[in-house]
Short mmCIF file of C-alpha atoms in Angstrom, two decimals:
data_model
loop_
_atom_site.label_atom_id
_atom_site.label_comp_id
_atom_site.label_asym_id
_atom_site.label_seq_id
_atom_site.Cartn_x
_atom_site.Cartn_y
_atom_site.Cartn_z
CA UNK A 297 52.99 6.80 -5.28
CA UNK A 298 56.41 7.51 -3.75
CA UNK A 299 58.58 4.58 -2.84
CA UNK A 300 60.93 6.32 -0.37
CA UNK A 301 61.33 4.95 3.11
CA UNK A 302 58.98 6.48 5.63
CA UNK A 303 61.99 7.20 7.85
CA UNK A 304 63.79 9.46 5.38
CA UNK A 305 63.97 13.02 6.63
CA UNK A 306 62.72 14.80 3.58
CA UNK A 307 59.36 13.01 3.57
CA UNK A 308 57.31 12.87 6.68
CA UNK A 309 55.29 9.69 7.39
CA UNK A 310 52.06 11.65 7.50
CA UNK A 311 52.47 12.61 3.86
CA UNK A 312 52.61 9.01 2.76
CA UNK A 313 49.72 8.02 4.96
CA UNK A 314 47.63 10.73 3.35
CA UNK A 315 48.49 9.48 -0.12
CA UNK A 316 47.58 5.96 0.84
CA UNK A 317 44.21 7.20 2.07
CA UNK A 318 43.18 8.46 -1.34
CA UNK A 319 40.94 5.84 -2.79
CA UNK A 320 41.36 4.24 -6.16
CA UNK A 321 38.75 5.69 -8.51
CA UNK A 322 35.74 3.51 -9.29
CA UNK A 323 36.36 3.46 -13.05
CA UNK A 324 40.05 2.82 -13.72
CA UNK A 325 40.48 4.49 -17.12
CA UNK A 326 40.47 8.30 -16.76
CA UNK A 327 39.29 8.78 -20.35
CA UNK A 328 36.24 6.59 -19.85
CA UNK A 329 35.57 8.23 -16.49
CA UNK A 330 35.57 11.71 -17.99
CA UNK A 331 33.59 10.60 -21.02
CA UNK A 332 30.89 9.14 -18.79
CA UNK A 333 30.86 12.22 -16.60
CA UNK A 334 30.62 14.67 -19.50
CA UNK A 335 28.03 12.46 -21.20
CA UNK A 336 25.91 12.47 -18.06
CA UNK A 337 26.13 16.25 -17.73
CA UNK A 338 25.25 16.78 -21.39
CA UNK A 339 22.31 14.39 -21.08
CA UNK A 340 21.02 16.19 -18.00
CA UNK A 341 21.22 19.57 -19.73
CA UNK A 342 19.45 18.22 -22.80
CA UNK A 343 16.80 16.51 -20.66
CA UNK A 344 16.08 19.58 -18.56
CA UNK A 345 15.97 21.74 -21.66
CA UNK A 346 13.39 19.51 -23.32
CA UNK A 347 10.92 19.66 -20.46
CA UNK A 348 8.45 22.43 -20.99
CA UNK A 349 6.87 23.83 -17.91
CA UNK A 350 3.93 26.12 -18.33
CA UNK A 351 4.51 28.20 -15.22
CA UNK A 352 1.35 30.22 -15.70
CA UNK A 353 -0.65 26.99 -15.65
CA UNK A 354 1.26 25.77 -12.62
CA UNK A 355 0.56 29.03 -10.84
CA UNK A 356 -3.16 28.74 -11.58
CA UNK A 357 -3.09 25.11 -10.46
CA UNK A 358 -1.43 25.84 -7.13
CA UNK A 359 -4.73 27.07 -5.79
CA UNK A 360 -6.27 23.70 -6.67
CA UNK A 361 -3.30 21.92 -5.10
CA UNK A 362 -3.90 23.82 -1.93
CA UNK A 363 -7.58 22.82 -2.02
CA UNK A 364 -6.48 19.21 -2.27
CA UNK A 365 -4.11 19.49 0.68
CA UNK A 366 -6.84 21.21 2.66
CA UNK A 367 -9.24 18.42 1.74
CA UNK A 368 -7.07 16.00 3.70
CA UNK A 369 -7.93 17.83 6.90
CA UNK A 370 -11.60 17.50 6.05
CA UNK A 371 -12.09 14.28 4.04
CA UNK A 372 -15.62 13.48 3.01
CA UNK A 373 -16.34 9.82 3.67
CA UNK A 374 -20.09 10.21 3.86
CA UNK A 375 -21.48 11.50 0.58
CA UNK A 376 -19.95 8.73 -1.55
CA UNK A 377 -19.87 6.09 1.17
CA UNK A 378 -21.65 3.50 -0.99
CA UNK A 379 -19.29 3.88 -3.96
CA UNK A 380 -16.23 3.78 -1.70
CA UNK A 381 -17.47 0.62 0.01
CA UNK A 382 -18.26 -1.15 -3.25
CA UNK A 383 -14.93 -0.10 -4.78
CA UNK A 384 -12.95 -1.18 -1.75
CA UNK A 385 -14.69 -4.55 -1.57
CA UNK A 386 -13.99 -5.09 -5.24
CA UNK A 387 -10.30 -4.25 -4.75
CA UNK A 388 -9.99 -6.60 -1.79
CA UNK A 389 -11.81 -9.37 -3.64
CA UNK A 390 -9.62 -8.97 -6.71
CA UNK A 391 -6.45 -8.97 -4.63
CA UNK A 392 -7.46 -12.07 -2.63
CA UNK A 393 -8.70 -14.14 -5.55
CA UNK A 394 -5.79 -13.27 -7.82
CA UNK A 395 -3.23 -14.02 -5.12
CA UNK A 396 -4.75 -17.45 -4.48
CA UNK A 397 -4.99 -18.33 -8.16
CA UNK A 398 -1.54 -16.86 -8.72
CA UNK A 399 -0.01 -19.07 -6.02
CA UNK A 400 -1.73 -22.12 -7.47
CA UNK A 401 -0.23 -21.48 -10.90
CA UNK A 402 3.14 -20.27 -9.62
CA UNK A 403 4.06 -23.42 -7.74
CA UNK A 404 4.28 -25.72 -10.78
CA UNK A 405 5.92 -22.98 -12.85
CA UNK A 406 8.36 -22.20 -10.05
CA UNK A 407 9.28 -25.88 -9.81
CA UNK A 408 9.83 -26.00 -13.54
CA UNK A 409 11.93 -22.85 -13.47
CA UNK A 410 14.34 -24.20 -10.83
CA UNK A 411 17.35 -25.53 -12.71
CA UNK A 412 18.32 -28.13 -10.11
CA UNK A 413 15.09 -30.11 -10.16
CA UNK A 414 13.71 -29.70 -13.67
CA UNK A 415 14.81 -30.78 -17.13
CA UNK A 416 16.09 -28.26 -19.66
CA UNK A 417 13.06 -27.95 -22.01
CA UNK A 418 10.66 -27.47 -19.09
CA UNK A 419 13.10 -25.02 -17.51
CA UNK A 420 13.25 -22.89 -20.66
CA UNK A 421 9.47 -22.83 -21.10
CA UNK A 422 8.88 -21.87 -17.47
CA UNK A 423 11.59 -19.21 -17.50
CA UNK A 424 10.13 -17.59 -20.60
CA UNK A 425 6.67 -17.48 -18.99
CA UNK A 426 8.26 -15.78 -15.98
CA UNK A 427 10.18 -13.32 -18.16
CA UNK A 428 7.07 -12.43 -20.17
CA UNK A 429 4.97 -11.87 -17.07
CA UNK A 430 7.63 -9.69 -15.47
CA UNK A 431 8.29 -7.59 -18.55
CA UNK A 432 4.67 -6.62 -19.17
CA UNK A 433 3.43 -3.76 -17.06
CA UNK A 434 0.22 -4.48 -15.10
CA UNK A 435 -1.54 -1.47 -16.56
CA UNK A 436 -0.70 -2.51 -20.12
CA UNK A 437 -1.96 -6.03 -19.49
CA UNK A 438 -5.10 -4.61 -17.91
CA UNK A 439 -5.78 -2.42 -20.96
CA UNK A 440 -5.58 -5.43 -23.25
CA UNK A 441 -7.68 -7.64 -21.00
CA UNK A 442 -10.32 -4.94 -20.60
CA UNK A 443 -10.48 -4.74 -24.39
CA UNK A 444 -10.92 -8.51 -24.58
CA UNK A 445 -13.08 -9.35 -21.54
CA UNK A 446 -14.94 -6.09 -21.10
CA UNK A 447 -15.00 -3.71 -18.13
CA UNK A 448 -15.14 -5.07 -14.62
CA UNK A 449 -13.19 -6.91 -11.96
CA UNK A 450 -12.67 -10.05 -14.06
CA UNK A 451 -10.09 -8.24 -16.21
CA UNK A 452 -8.38 -6.93 -13.09
CA UNK A 453 -8.41 -10.35 -11.49
CA UNK A 454 -6.80 -11.93 -14.56
CA UNK A 455 -4.21 -9.14 -14.78
CA UNK A 456 -3.16 -9.51 -11.17
CA UNK A 457 -3.03 -13.31 -11.42
CA UNK A 458 -0.78 -13.00 -14.43
CA UNK A 459 1.52 -10.54 -12.65
CA UNK A 460 1.62 -12.75 -9.54
CA UNK A 461 2.89 -15.67 -11.60
CA UNK A 462 6.02 -13.81 -12.71
CA UNK A 463 6.82 -12.57 -9.23
CA UNK A 464 6.16 -15.71 -7.19
CA UNK A 465 7.54 -18.27 -9.65
CA UNK A 466 10.81 -16.41 -10.02
CA UNK A 467 11.42 -16.06 -6.30
CA UNK A 468 10.24 -19.60 -5.59
CA UNK A 469 12.57 -20.97 -8.25
CA UNK A 470 15.49 -19.05 -6.74
CA UNK A 471 14.61 -20.38 -3.32
CA UNK A 472 14.56 -23.95 -4.62
CA UNK A 473 17.87 -23.45 -6.39
CA UNK A 474 19.43 -22.29 -3.12
CA UNK A 475 17.97 -25.06 -0.97
CA UNK A 476 19.89 -27.69 1.00
CA UNK A 477 20.54 -30.57 -1.40
CA UNK A 478 21.29 -33.11 1.33
CA UNK A 479 17.71 -33.28 2.51
CA UNK A 480 16.35 -33.89 -0.97
CA UNK A 481 18.98 -36.54 -1.59
CA UNK A 482 18.13 -38.34 1.64
CA UNK A 483 14.52 -38.63 0.52
CA UNK A 484 15.65 -39.77 -2.91
CA UNK A 485 17.83 -42.48 -1.34
CA UNK A 486 14.73 -44.04 0.23
CA UNK A 487 13.43 -44.71 -3.28
CA UNK A 488 10.79 -41.99 -3.22
CA UNK A 489 8.88 -41.08 -6.36
CA UNK A 490 9.19 -37.60 -7.94
CA UNK A 491 6.12 -36.30 -6.12
CA UNK A 492 7.26 -37.74 -2.78
CA UNK A 493 10.67 -36.19 -3.30
CA UNK A 494 9.01 -32.83 -3.76
CA UNK A 495 6.57 -33.18 -0.87
CA UNK A 496 9.13 -34.39 1.69
CA UNK A 497 12.45 -33.12 0.37
CA UNK A 498 11.83 -29.75 -1.29
CA UNK A 499 8.51 -28.42 -0.06
CA UNK A 500 9.32 -28.28 3.69
CA UNK A 501 12.41 -26.23 2.93
CA UNK A 502 10.70 -23.60 0.81
CA UNK A 503 7.26 -23.35 2.39
CA UNK A 504 8.10 -20.66 5.01
CA UNK A 505 9.48 -18.41 2.30
CA UNK A 506 6.55 -19.24 0.00
CA UNK A 507 4.06 -18.14 2.66
CA UNK A 508 6.04 -14.96 3.31
CA UNK A 509 6.20 -14.11 -0.37
CA UNK A 510 2.50 -14.86 -0.87
CA UNK A 511 1.49 -12.47 1.87
CA UNK A 512 3.84 -9.86 0.44
CA UNK A 513 2.29 -10.38 -2.99
CA UNK A 514 -1.20 -9.98 -1.54
CA UNK A 515 -0.02 -6.61 -0.29
CA UNK A 516 1.30 -5.66 -3.75
CA UNK A 517 -1.84 -6.92 -5.46
CA UNK A 518 -4.04 -4.76 -3.28
CA UNK A 519 -1.94 -1.70 -4.12
CA UNK A 520 -2.11 -2.49 -7.80
CA UNK A 521 -5.83 -3.18 -7.69
CA UNK A 522 -6.24 0.40 -6.50
CA UNK A 523 -4.98 1.71 -9.86
CA UNK A 524 -6.38 -0.86 -12.25
CA UNK A 525 -9.73 0.90 -12.02
CA UNK A 526 -8.25 3.87 -13.90
CA UNK A 527 -8.21 1.76 -17.07
CA UNK A 528 -11.59 0.17 -16.27
CA UNK A 529 -10.50 -3.08 -14.66
CA UNK A 530 -12.56 -2.73 -11.49
CA UNK A 531 -11.67 -1.76 -7.95
CA UNK A 532 -11.46 1.47 -6.02
CA UNK A 533 -9.33 3.15 -8.71
CA UNK A 534 -12.46 3.79 -10.77
CA UNK A 535 -14.11 5.59 -7.87
CA UNK A 536 -10.95 7.62 -7.30
CA UNK A 537 -10.67 8.51 -10.96
CA UNK A 538 -14.28 9.69 -11.04
CA UNK A 539 -13.85 11.83 -7.96
CA UNK A 540 -10.74 13.48 -9.45
CA UNK A 541 -12.56 14.11 -12.71
CA UNK A 542 -15.38 15.80 -10.85
CA UNK A 543 -12.89 17.81 -8.76
CA UNK A 544 -14.44 16.35 -5.60
CA UNK A 545 -11.16 16.62 -3.75
CA UNK A 546 -12.69 15.90 -0.35
CA UNK A 547 -13.98 12.53 -1.58
CA UNK A 548 -10.66 11.84 -3.32
CA UNK A 549 -8.84 12.59 -0.07
CA UNK A 550 -11.14 10.19 1.75
CA UNK A 551 -10.46 7.43 -0.80
CA UNK A 552 -6.71 8.02 -0.63
CA UNK A 553 -6.84 7.84 3.17
CA UNK A 554 -8.78 4.57 2.93
CA UNK A 555 -6.15 3.18 0.54
CA UNK A 556 -3.26 4.31 2.76
CA UNK A 557 -4.84 2.81 5.87
CA UNK A 558 -5.62 -0.46 4.09
CA UNK A 559 -2.09 -0.69 2.68
CA UNK A 560 -0.57 0.03 6.07
CA UNK A 561 -2.80 -2.54 7.76
CA UNK A 562 -1.89 -5.15 5.15
CA UNK A 563 1.80 -4.32 5.44
CA UNK A 564 1.64 -4.66 9.22
CA UNK A 565 -0.22 -7.95 8.90
CA UNK A 566 2.20 -9.31 6.32
CA UNK A 567 5.09 -8.29 8.58
CA UNK A 568 3.60 -10.31 11.44
CA UNK A 569 2.95 -13.35 9.25
CA UNK A 570 6.43 -13.22 7.72
CA UNK A 571 8.09 -12.85 11.11
CA UNK A 572 6.10 -15.85 12.33
CA UNK A 573 6.91 -18.27 9.52
CA UNK A 574 10.54 -17.34 8.92
CA UNK B 104 7.78 -36.21 14.67
CA UNK B 105 4.49 -37.79 15.65
CA UNK B 106 3.45 -41.40 15.77
CA UNK B 107 0.06 -42.96 16.34
CA UNK B 108 -0.70 -46.49 17.43
CA UNK B 109 -2.95 -48.50 15.15
CA UNK B 110 -3.67 -52.15 16.10
CA UNK B 111 -0.66 -52.10 18.38
CA UNK B 112 1.74 -50.98 15.64
CA UNK B 113 3.37 -47.56 15.75
CA UNK B 114 2.68 -45.67 12.53
CA UNK B 115 4.82 -42.67 11.56
CA UNK B 116 3.05 -39.44 10.75
CA UNK B 117 4.48 -36.18 9.64
CA UNK B 118 2.46 -34.04 12.02
CA UNK B 119 0.58 -34.62 15.25
CA UNK B 120 -3.20 -34.43 15.29
CA UNK B 121 -3.59 -30.84 16.47
CA UNK B 122 -1.17 -29.39 13.93
CA UNK B 123 -2.88 -31.39 11.21
CA UNK B 124 -6.29 -30.09 12.26
CA UNK B 125 -4.98 -26.52 12.30
CA UNK B 126 -3.62 -26.94 8.80
CA UNK B 127 -6.93 -28.34 7.55
CA UNK B 128 -8.75 -25.40 9.17
CA UNK B 129 -6.46 -22.98 7.34
CA UNK B 130 -7.21 -24.70 4.07
CA UNK B 131 -10.93 -24.51 4.80
CA UNK B 132 -10.74 -20.79 5.54
CA UNK B 133 -8.61 -20.18 2.46
CA UNK B 134 -11.06 -22.03 0.23
CA UNK B 135 -14.01 -20.18 1.75
CA UNK B 136 -12.31 -16.82 1.14
CA UNK B 137 -11.58 -17.75 -2.43
CA UNK B 138 -15.13 -18.96 -3.09
CA UNK B 139 -16.57 -15.77 -1.64
CA UNK B 140 -14.20 -13.63 -3.70
CA UNK B 141 -15.05 -15.58 -6.79
CA UNK B 142 -18.81 -15.16 -6.35
CA UNK B 143 -18.24 -11.40 -6.00
CA UNK B 144 -16.19 -11.25 -9.18
CA UNK B 145 -18.60 -13.51 -11.00
CA UNK B 146 -21.58 -11.39 -9.97
CA UNK B 147 -20.12 -8.26 -11.54
CA UNK B 148 -18.97 -9.93 -14.73
CA UNK B 149 -20.92 -10.02 -17.93
CA UNK B 150 -20.30 -13.65 -18.81
CA UNK B 151 -21.51 -13.18 -22.35
CA UNK B 152 -18.40 -11.09 -23.00
CA UNK B 153 -16.25 -13.74 -21.39
CA UNK B 154 -17.44 -16.49 -23.72
CA UNK B 155 -17.07 -14.11 -26.61
CA UNK B 156 -13.47 -13.32 -25.58
CA UNK B 157 -11.57 -15.71 -27.88
CA UNK B 158 -13.30 -14.26 -30.92
CA UNK B 159 -12.63 -10.68 -29.76
CA UNK B 160 -9.01 -11.51 -28.98
CA UNK B 161 -8.53 -13.04 -32.42
CA UNK B 162 -10.22 -10.02 -33.98
CA UNK B 163 -7.98 -7.53 -32.14
CA UNK B 164 -4.94 -9.65 -32.88
CA UNK B 165 -5.81 -9.69 -36.56
CA UNK B 166 -6.22 -5.93 -36.66
CA UNK B 167 -3.06 -5.26 -34.62
CA UNK B 168 -0.75 -7.32 -36.80
CA UNK B 169 1.41 -6.24 -38.58
CA UNK B 170 2.41 -3.18 -36.51
CA UNK B 171 2.57 0.14 -38.32
CA UNK B 172 6.36 0.41 -38.40
CA UNK B 173 6.55 3.88 -39.96
CA UNK B 174 4.80 5.24 -36.86
CA UNK B 175 8.07 4.72 -34.98
CA UNK B 176 9.41 8.14 -36.05
CA UNK B 177 6.49 9.85 -34.33
CA UNK B 178 7.35 7.91 -31.19
CA UNK B 179 10.94 9.17 -30.85
CA UNK B 180 10.00 12.32 -28.93
CA UNK B 181 7.57 10.59 -26.52
CA UNK B 182 10.19 7.93 -25.88
CA UNK B 183 12.76 10.60 -25.07
CA UNK B 184 10.22 12.22 -22.72
CA UNK B 185 9.62 8.90 -21.01
CA UNK B 186 13.34 8.42 -20.46
CA UNK B 187 13.60 11.94 -19.03
CA UNK B 188 10.66 11.43 -16.70
CA UNK B 189 12.30 8.30 -15.32
CA UNK B 190 15.84 9.69 -15.00
CA UNK B 191 15.11 13.18 -13.73
CA UNK B 192 12.35 11.82 -11.50
CA UNK B 193 14.76 9.38 -9.92
CA UNK B 194 17.38 12.10 -9.39
CA UNK B 195 14.83 14.42 -7.79
CA UNK B 196 13.56 11.62 -5.58
CA UNK B 197 17.09 10.78 -4.42
CA UNK B 198 17.73 14.42 -3.45
CA UNK B 199 14.66 14.35 -1.26
CA UNK B 200 15.05 10.78 -0.04
CA UNK B 201 18.53 11.22 1.47
CA UNK B 202 17.56 13.70 4.20
CA UNK B 203 14.36 11.77 4.91
CA UNK B 204 16.35 8.55 5.27
CA UNK B 205 18.83 10.14 7.69
CA UNK B 206 15.94 11.50 9.73
CA UNK B 207 14.22 8.11 9.76
CA UNK B 208 17.18 5.91 10.66
CA UNK B 209 17.24 5.14 14.35
CA UNK B 210 20.97 5.80 14.68
CA UNK B 211 21.15 9.13 12.87
CA UNK B 212 17.81 10.78 13.60
CA UNK B 213 18.02 13.89 15.79
CA UNK B 214 14.96 12.81 17.74
CA UNK B 215 13.45 9.34 17.93
CA UNK B 216 10.33 10.66 19.58
CA UNK B 217 9.31 13.47 17.24
CA UNK B 218 11.22 13.61 13.98
CA UNK B 219 11.47 9.88 13.24
CA UNK B 220 7.66 9.33 13.12
CA UNK B 221 7.29 12.30 10.75
CA UNK B 222 9.95 10.89 8.43
CA UNK B 223 8.30 7.46 8.59
CA UNK B 224 4.94 9.04 7.78
CA UNK B 225 6.44 10.69 4.69
CA UNK B 226 7.88 7.33 3.64
CA UNK B 227 4.65 5.39 4.15
CA UNK B 228 2.33 7.92 2.55
CA UNK B 229 4.43 8.42 -0.58
CA UNK B 230 5.07 4.71 -0.93
CA UNK B 231 1.54 3.43 -0.59
CA UNK B 232 0.10 5.61 -3.37
CA UNK B 233 0.89 4.42 -6.87
CA UNK B 234 2.60 6.79 -9.29
CA UNK B 235 -0.41 6.62 -11.58
CA UNK B 236 -2.58 8.08 -8.81
CA UNK B 237 0.00 10.77 -8.12
CA UNK B 238 0.00 11.55 -11.84
CA UNK B 239 -3.80 11.70 -11.89
CA UNK B 240 -3.68 14.28 -9.11
CA UNK B 241 -0.73 16.28 -10.44
CA UNK B 242 -2.25 16.54 -13.91
CA UNK B 243 -5.17 18.33 -12.27
CA UNK B 244 -2.85 20.64 -10.34
CA UNK B 245 0.08 21.30 -12.70
CA UNK B 246 -1.69 20.75 -15.98
CA UNK B 247 -1.13 17.86 -18.37
CA UNK B 248 2.39 17.23 -19.63
CA UNK B 249 5.81 15.85 -18.89
CA UNK B 250 6.29 18.01 -15.80
CA UNK B 251 3.35 16.40 -13.94
CA UNK B 252 4.71 12.94 -14.75
CA UNK B 253 8.16 13.92 -13.57
CA UNK B 254 6.88 15.15 -10.21
CA UNK B 255 4.61 12.09 -9.84
CA UNK B 256 7.55 9.73 -10.35
CA UNK B 257 9.71 11.78 -7.99
CA UNK B 258 7.15 11.81 -5.18
CA UNK B 259 6.36 8.14 -5.53
CA UNK B 260 10.06 7.21 -5.41
CA UNK B 261 10.88 9.17 -2.24
CA UNK B 262 9.30 6.60 0.05
CA UNK B 263 10.83 3.63 -1.72
CA UNK B 264 14.38 5.04 -1.82
CA UNK B 265 14.20 6.47 1.69
CA UNK B 266 12.96 3.17 3.12
CA UNK B 267 15.74 1.08 1.60
CA UNK B 268 18.32 3.75 2.42
CA UNK B 269 17.36 4.10 6.08
CA UNK B 270 17.47 0.34 6.46
CA UNK B 271 21.00 0.43 5.03
CA UNK B 272 21.93 3.21 7.45
CA UNK B 273 20.60 1.22 10.40
CA UNK B 274 22.70 -1.77 9.38
CA UNK B 275 26.05 0.06 9.24
CA UNK B 276 29.08 -1.00 11.25
CA UNK B 277 29.00 1.20 14.36
CA UNK B 278 32.70 0.71 15.15
CA UNK B 279 33.69 2.90 12.20
CA UNK B 280 31.39 5.63 13.40
CA UNK B 281 32.89 5.34 16.89
CA UNK B 282 36.40 5.54 15.48
CA UNK B 283 35.60 8.76 13.65
CA UNK B 284 33.82 10.18 16.70
CA UNK B 285 36.87 9.34 18.85
CA UNK B 286 39.02 11.66 16.71
CA UNK B 287 36.84 14.54 17.83
CA UNK B 288 34.96 14.88 14.56
CA UNK B 289 31.84 17.03 14.41
CA UNK B 290 28.42 15.56 13.66
CA UNK B 291 28.73 16.36 9.95
CA UNK B 292 32.24 14.95 9.76
CA UNK B 293 31.07 11.72 11.37
CA UNK B 294 28.35 11.53 8.76
CA UNK B 295 30.73 12.24 5.85
CA UNK B 296 33.56 9.92 6.92
CA UNK B 297 31.86 7.31 9.11
CA UNK B 298 28.42 6.73 7.60
CA UNK B 299 28.37 7.85 3.96
CA UNK B 300 31.21 5.60 2.72
CA UNK B 301 29.44 2.62 4.24
CA UNK B 302 26.08 3.25 2.58
CA UNK B 303 27.38 4.49 -0.77
CA UNK B 304 27.23 1.09 -2.54
CA UNK B 305 23.71 0.53 -1.23
CA UNK B 306 22.75 4.02 -2.36
CA UNK B 307 24.02 3.46 -5.90
CA UNK B 308 22.25 0.10 -6.06
CA UNK B 309 18.96 1.61 -4.89
CA UNK B 310 19.25 4.46 -7.39
CA UNK B 311 19.69 2.15 -10.37
CA UNK B 312 17.03 -0.26 -9.14
CA UNK B 313 14.51 2.54 -8.76
CA UNK B 314 15.44 4.00 -12.14
CA UNK B 315 14.54 0.67 -13.71
CA UNK B 316 11.16 0.60 -11.95
CA UNK B 317 10.53 4.25 -12.84
CA UNK B 318 11.13 3.64 -16.51
CA UNK B 319 8.48 0.92 -16.43
CA UNK B 320 6.03 3.15 -14.62
CA UNK B 321 6.66 6.21 -16.77
CA UNK B 322 5.65 4.28 -19.89
CA UNK B 323 2.04 4.22 -18.68
CA UNK B 324 1.82 7.65 -17.01
CA UNK B 325 0.61 9.13 -20.27
CA UNK B 326 -2.67 7.25 -19.87
CA UNK B 327 -3.77 9.92 -17.40
CA UNK B 328 -2.20 12.75 -19.43
CA UNK B 329 1.20 12.98 -17.77
CA UNK B 330 3.38 12.83 -20.88
CA UNK B 331 5.59 10.19 -22.40
CA UNK B 332 4.80 7.27 -24.64
CA UNK B 333 1.64 6.43 -22.69
CA UNK B 334 0.01 9.48 -24.20
CA UNK B 335 0.49 8.00 -27.68
CA UNK B 336 -0.84 4.68 -26.39
CA UNK B 337 -3.95 6.35 -25.04
CA UNK B 338 -4.49 8.22 -28.31
CA UNK B 339 -4.07 5.08 -30.39
CA UNK B 340 -6.41 3.10 -28.12
CA UNK B 341 -9.07 5.80 -28.26
CA UNK B 342 -8.99 5.88 -32.05
CA UNK B 343 -8.86 2.04 -32.18
CA UNK B 344 -5.61 2.26 -34.19
CA UNK B 345 -4.54 -1.25 -33.26
CA UNK B 346 -1.44 -1.44 -35.52
CA UNK B 347 -0.07 1.57 -33.65
CA UNK B 348 -0.99 0.04 -30.29
CA UNK B 349 0.94 -3.11 -31.10
CA UNK B 350 4.00 -1.09 -32.16
CA UNK B 351 3.88 0.95 -28.93
CA UNK B 352 3.57 -2.21 -26.85
CA UNK B 353 6.59 -3.73 -28.61
CA UNK B 354 8.60 -0.57 -27.94
CA UNK B 355 7.57 -0.53 -24.26
CA UNK B 356 8.59 -4.17 -23.97
CA UNK B 357 11.99 -3.47 -25.55
CA UNK B 358 12.53 -0.41 -23.33
CA UNK B 359 11.72 -2.43 -20.21
CA UNK B 360 14.07 -5.25 -21.18
CA UNK B 361 16.89 -2.82 -22.01
CA UNK B 362 16.46 -0.94 -18.73
CA UNK B 363 16.44 -4.18 -16.76
CA UNK B 364 19.63 -5.26 -18.52
CA UNK B 365 21.33 -1.90 -17.84
CA UNK B 366 20.32 -1.91 -14.20
CA UNK B 367 21.50 -5.50 -13.72
CA UNK B 368 24.88 -4.65 -15.33
CA UNK B 369 25.39 -1.52 -13.24
CA UNK B 370 24.37 -3.23 -10.02
CA UNK B 371 26.69 -6.12 -10.86
CA UNK B 372 29.55 -3.63 -11.30
CA UNK B 373 28.84 -1.86 -8.00
CA UNK B 374 28.22 -4.78 -5.69
#
């Protein structure tokens, strides 16, 4: 950067303004910047190189892809209506039950995982439950639970409840950590017991967010319940999987449309509820 | 704050009667829904298996431990594939998500009446179908392998990235855009100098966030034949090779934790 006066004749002010406009680079050290850049390019080349695409197979498959797209204009709801209805009911049931059970378990764990109202040992235990539940993929959990509890919606229900715990407890704990301390202290000053302190000091502050998150989680659980069937944990995913395996693309299109409509309806509903309570 | 009078003394209550009744009604409905759901689940459960579960779990646990550590060398290639599916899938999704986001944002879309609904439809339909379902479909169309998984992850991520991005675009500071417009800049120049610098941090954050999610999802795509470490998991499960299953699960867990750590670090550096 030049340090000459802007008024000197040999350097016009515009020049300096332009230099000032150039932004400082995001990573300060040029060596590190170039190393990262070259590393990224090398990785991308290696990654692209290692992906084998069987273009002949893709070309043959395009016809099938087109059939699938065409099936969306003519979805077949009728011929598998019974299976679709049963699968959808099972998905809804799993989502509802697991959300309710999940909320019930998340509240105590969320309280324990909030640093400002719980003691250290409880905090650590609750945080590790949350971390475990968040790190394990739903599908992986479902595979294990299907192996243990057998096929059917019970495994799916348990999987979704387990996943709900990680999600809700974490966000609830964060909400409690960010709450207004004054209100809780005022209740404490009246000589309230621990439970009373929670019910009157903490709970009213977090309940709108808790309701919003629960509805959002219901939405997520329904979406997830649509795939758990692929590994045998009940729900509409099993019906979908079967229809794909039999190449009944018109039925598959119908099921996908049902899922999309249900997800959109739930999202709309959860939007209304969240707008109302927040 | 409500009070009621009992024997001439005012008694404090947290809620008035109608609110209280409404809340009780909600609880009643909630309980009824849960009971109904539970009877449905219970009806399609073989309870004999449930009571047998602790024994089965102990049995599987006993077979799965210790993991077969030497199997880890076979897993290197699938793990590399999984990483590629996540990274390249995210990049592909971002390429497609950017135009969709600009078309969907109320302040940059060329036409609120016609183009915005189409962009929103793309966002909703790609977002509401899980990547596993996309993979299921694409394996039938493109054939089994890494490529199907890659495309599945890419398609699934478009909606997610585009939604967060168009919300960021709608929240930009309009005065900067006006300032650029006032200099006589063309539409593209306004975009490049007025809008893009404002959404760039959000864009980078979304990209890393989605990469993290994609790595999680790509670990299981193999279950439907779409490549990656899930394929090995499926094979080991089918042959009841529990020591291999436990090793794969440990590796997936480690991969997820590492990716979450990386994404948290990068997002911390950006924001």
